[in-house]
Structures are given as structure tokens and as C-alpha cells.
GROMACS .gro file of C-alpha atoms in nm:
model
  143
    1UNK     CA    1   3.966  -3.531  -2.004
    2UNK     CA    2   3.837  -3.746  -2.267
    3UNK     CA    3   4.043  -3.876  -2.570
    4UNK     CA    4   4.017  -4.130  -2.796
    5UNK     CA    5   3.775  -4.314  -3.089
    6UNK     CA    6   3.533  -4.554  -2.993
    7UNK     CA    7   3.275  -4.730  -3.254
    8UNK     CA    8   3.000  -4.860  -3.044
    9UNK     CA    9   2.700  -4.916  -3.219
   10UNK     CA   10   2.277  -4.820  -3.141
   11UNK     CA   11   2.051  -5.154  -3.029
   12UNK     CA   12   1.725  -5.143  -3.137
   13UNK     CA   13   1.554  -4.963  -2.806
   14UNK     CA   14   1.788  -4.684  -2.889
   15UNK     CA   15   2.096  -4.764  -2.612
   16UNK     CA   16   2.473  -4.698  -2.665
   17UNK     CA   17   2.768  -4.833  -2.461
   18UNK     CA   18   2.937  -4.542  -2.299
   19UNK     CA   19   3.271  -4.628  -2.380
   20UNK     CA   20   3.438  -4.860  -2.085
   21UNK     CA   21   3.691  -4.604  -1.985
   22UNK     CA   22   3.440  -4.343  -1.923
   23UNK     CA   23   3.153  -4.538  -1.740
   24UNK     CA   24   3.295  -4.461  -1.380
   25UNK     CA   25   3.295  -4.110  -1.462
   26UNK     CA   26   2.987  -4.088  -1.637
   27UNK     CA   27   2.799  -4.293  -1.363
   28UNK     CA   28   2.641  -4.041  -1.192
   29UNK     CA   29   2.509  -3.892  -1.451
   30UNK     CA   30   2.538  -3.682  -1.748
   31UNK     CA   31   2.342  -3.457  -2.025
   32UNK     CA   32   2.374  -3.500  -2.365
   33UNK     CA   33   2.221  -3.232  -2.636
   34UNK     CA   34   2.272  -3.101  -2.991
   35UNK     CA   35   2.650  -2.992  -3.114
   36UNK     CA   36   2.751  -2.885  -3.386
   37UNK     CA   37   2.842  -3.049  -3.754
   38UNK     CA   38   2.535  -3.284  -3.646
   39UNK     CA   39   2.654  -3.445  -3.381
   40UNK     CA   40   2.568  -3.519  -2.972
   41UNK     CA   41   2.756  -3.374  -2.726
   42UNK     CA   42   2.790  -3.564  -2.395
   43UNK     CA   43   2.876  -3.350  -2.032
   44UNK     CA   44   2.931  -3.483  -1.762
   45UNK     CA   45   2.736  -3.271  -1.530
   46UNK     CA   46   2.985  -3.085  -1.347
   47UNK     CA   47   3.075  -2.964  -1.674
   48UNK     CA   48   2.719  -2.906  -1.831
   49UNK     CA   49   2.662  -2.674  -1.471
   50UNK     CA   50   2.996  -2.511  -1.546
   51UNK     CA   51   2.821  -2.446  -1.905
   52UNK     CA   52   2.509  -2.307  -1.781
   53UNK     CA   53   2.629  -2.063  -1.505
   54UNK     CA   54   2.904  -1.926  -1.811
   55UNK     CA   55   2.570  -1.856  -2.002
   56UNK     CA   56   2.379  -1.751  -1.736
   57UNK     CA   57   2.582  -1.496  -1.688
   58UNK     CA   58   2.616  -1.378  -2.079
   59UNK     CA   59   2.356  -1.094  -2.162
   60UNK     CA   60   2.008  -1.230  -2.222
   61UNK     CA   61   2.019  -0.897  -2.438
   62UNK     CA   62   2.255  -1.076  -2.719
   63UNK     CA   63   2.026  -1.274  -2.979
   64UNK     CA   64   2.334  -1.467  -3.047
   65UNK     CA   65   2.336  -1.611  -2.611
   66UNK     CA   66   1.931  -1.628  -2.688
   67UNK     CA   67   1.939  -1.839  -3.003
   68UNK     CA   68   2.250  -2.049  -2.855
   69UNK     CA   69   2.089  -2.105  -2.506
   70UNK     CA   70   1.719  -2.243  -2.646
   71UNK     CA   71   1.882  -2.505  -2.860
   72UNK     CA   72   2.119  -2.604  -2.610
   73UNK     CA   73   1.891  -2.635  -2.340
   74UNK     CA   74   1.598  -2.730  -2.496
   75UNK     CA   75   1.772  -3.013  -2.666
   76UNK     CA   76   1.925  -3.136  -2.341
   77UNK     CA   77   1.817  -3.452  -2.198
   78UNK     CA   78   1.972  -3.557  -1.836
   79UNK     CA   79   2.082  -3.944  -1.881
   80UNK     CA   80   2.220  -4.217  -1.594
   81UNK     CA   81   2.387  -4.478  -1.737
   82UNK     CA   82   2.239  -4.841  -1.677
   83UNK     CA   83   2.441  -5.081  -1.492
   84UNK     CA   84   2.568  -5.248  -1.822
   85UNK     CA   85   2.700  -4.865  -1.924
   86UNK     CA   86   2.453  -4.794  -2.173
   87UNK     CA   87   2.283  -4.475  -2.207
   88UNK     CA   88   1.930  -4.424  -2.414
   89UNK     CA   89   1.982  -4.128  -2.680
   90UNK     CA   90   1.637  -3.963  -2.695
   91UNK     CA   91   1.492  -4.024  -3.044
   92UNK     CA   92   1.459  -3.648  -3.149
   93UNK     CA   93   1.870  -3.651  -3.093
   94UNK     CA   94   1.893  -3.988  -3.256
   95UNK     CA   95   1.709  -3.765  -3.585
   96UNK     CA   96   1.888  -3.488  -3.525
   97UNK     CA   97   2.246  -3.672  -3.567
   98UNK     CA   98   2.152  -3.928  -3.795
   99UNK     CA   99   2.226  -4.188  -3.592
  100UNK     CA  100   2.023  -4.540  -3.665
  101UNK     CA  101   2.335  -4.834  -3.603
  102UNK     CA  102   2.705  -4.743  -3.698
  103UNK     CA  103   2.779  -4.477  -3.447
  104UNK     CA  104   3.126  -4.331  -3.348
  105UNK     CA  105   3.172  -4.152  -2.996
  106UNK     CA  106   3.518  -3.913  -2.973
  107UNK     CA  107   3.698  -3.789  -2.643
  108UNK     CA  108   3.674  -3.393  -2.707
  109UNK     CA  109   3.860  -3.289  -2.448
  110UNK     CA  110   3.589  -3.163  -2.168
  111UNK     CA  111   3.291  -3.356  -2.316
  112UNK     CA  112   3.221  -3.683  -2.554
  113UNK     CA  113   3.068  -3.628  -2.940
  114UNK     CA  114   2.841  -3.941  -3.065
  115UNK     CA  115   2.853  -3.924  -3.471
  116UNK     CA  116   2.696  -4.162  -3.730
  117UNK     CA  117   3.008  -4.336  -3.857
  118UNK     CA  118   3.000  -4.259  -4.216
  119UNK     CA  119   2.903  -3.846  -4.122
  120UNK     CA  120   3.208  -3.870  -3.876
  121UNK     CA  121   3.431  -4.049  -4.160
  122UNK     CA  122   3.332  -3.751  -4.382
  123UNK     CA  123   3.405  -3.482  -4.179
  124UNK     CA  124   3.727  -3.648  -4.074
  125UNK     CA  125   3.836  -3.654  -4.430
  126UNK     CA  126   3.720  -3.301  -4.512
  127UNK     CA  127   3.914  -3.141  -4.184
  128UNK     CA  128   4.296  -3.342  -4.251
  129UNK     CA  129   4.418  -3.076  -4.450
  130UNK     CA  130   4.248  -2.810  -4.211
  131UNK     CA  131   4.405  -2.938  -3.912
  132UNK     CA  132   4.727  -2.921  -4.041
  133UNK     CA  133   4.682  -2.563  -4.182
  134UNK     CA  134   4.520  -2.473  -3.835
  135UNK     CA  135   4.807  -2.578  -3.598
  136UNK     CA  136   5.001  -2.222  -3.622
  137UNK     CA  137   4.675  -2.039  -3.557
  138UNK     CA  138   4.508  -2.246  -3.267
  139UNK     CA  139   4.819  -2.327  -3.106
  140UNK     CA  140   5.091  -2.076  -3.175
  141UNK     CA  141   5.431  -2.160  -3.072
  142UNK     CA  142   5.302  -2.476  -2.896
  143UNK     CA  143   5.327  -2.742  -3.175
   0.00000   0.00000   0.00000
């Protein structure tokens, strides 16, 4: 499970710190790709399999399971982390999430999000009221 806010920030060749905590876990390997709200998504790759056989096995006939499945995948880029922890974030993801220096990587429960500081500041400040609104609906009866 991942949890937590880390602020590590992009060196010029494009490498982040994985966040210490994570590294062991994250050593063998892991995919990151496009999420949503413009930001990376980082699986470890049990988890990105588990990911692909659940949408392996959704109908091909669904536009919705095509459109998903091509970004997804062709997004994807399998990453080992150096021996320092760092991982390279392809530049076409870099562009995608905005991310040149500031960057901000969340624990999201079965994967880790990588977000341009200020765009995850904003979206933080846009959800509070959400979240609190939300609890009833996405948790009933547990909170």
C-alpha cells in the first residue's frame, strides 16, 4: 500500500527519487503511464499485470475498454530504478504532466501519482470541500 506526500524534484536528465520508503519495493521494476487530472501513475508490476489481465478480459467490443486500453498502454513505459532510487520519466510523460522541476509524488493506495507541485496544490484545494461531501457516498457507514 502506498501512502503519504513526497516533494522530490526532476534533475536536468529527467530522473526522480522514488521516494525512500518505496525503493525496495519498486526495485524490481515498475511501469509508469498517463492518469488522470494530468498526472503519472506508477505500478509496481504485479499490479500493472493485475491491470492488464482485468482489461484483457473486458470486451474489446466496448469503445470505452478500446479508447481506455490504447492510452494506457501506449503511454506505458517499463522503468528499473537506478541504484541511487531514481527513475527516468520518459519526456512525452514529462509533457503530458507538466512536470519540468517542482514535482509531488502521492501514495494512492495500489499505485504512486507524480504531479507538478503547483497542478497538485490546485487540485488539492479544489477537492477539500469534495472530500468532505464525498465521505457518506464512497464510504458509507465506514467513516
Amino acid at each position: 500500500m502506498f501512502l503519504g506526500t513526497h516533494h522530490p524534484r526532476l534533475d536536468d536528465k529527467g530522473r526522480l527519487f522514488l521516494p525512500a520508503k518505496y525503493r525496495e519495493e519498486l526495485a524490481e521494476g515498475l511501469v509508469i503511464t498517463k492518469g488522470q487530472e494530468r498526472c503519472l501513475y506508477v505500478f509496481p508490476v504485479e499490479e500493472f499485470q493485475r491491470i492488464t489481465e482485468a482489461l484483457r478480459t473486458a470486451p474489446v467490443t466496448a469503445k470505452a475498454v478500446r479508447d481506455y486500453s490504447r492510452v494506457f498502454f501506449a503511454s506505458a513505459s517499463d522503468e528499473t530504478p537506478d541504484k541511487q532510487g531514481r527513475i527516468t520519466i520518459p519526456q512525452s510523460l514529462r509533457h503530458y504532466a507538466g512536470l519540468e522541476r517542482d514535482c509531488v509524488v502521492i501514495g494512492a493506495n495500489t499505485r504512486l501519482e507524480i504531479w507538478d507541485s503547483q497542478a497538485w496544490e490546485t487540485y488539492l484545494s479544489e477537492q477539500e470541500q469534495a472530500f468532505a461531501d464525498l465521505s457518506e457516498e464512497v464510504l458509507p457507514g465506514i467513516l
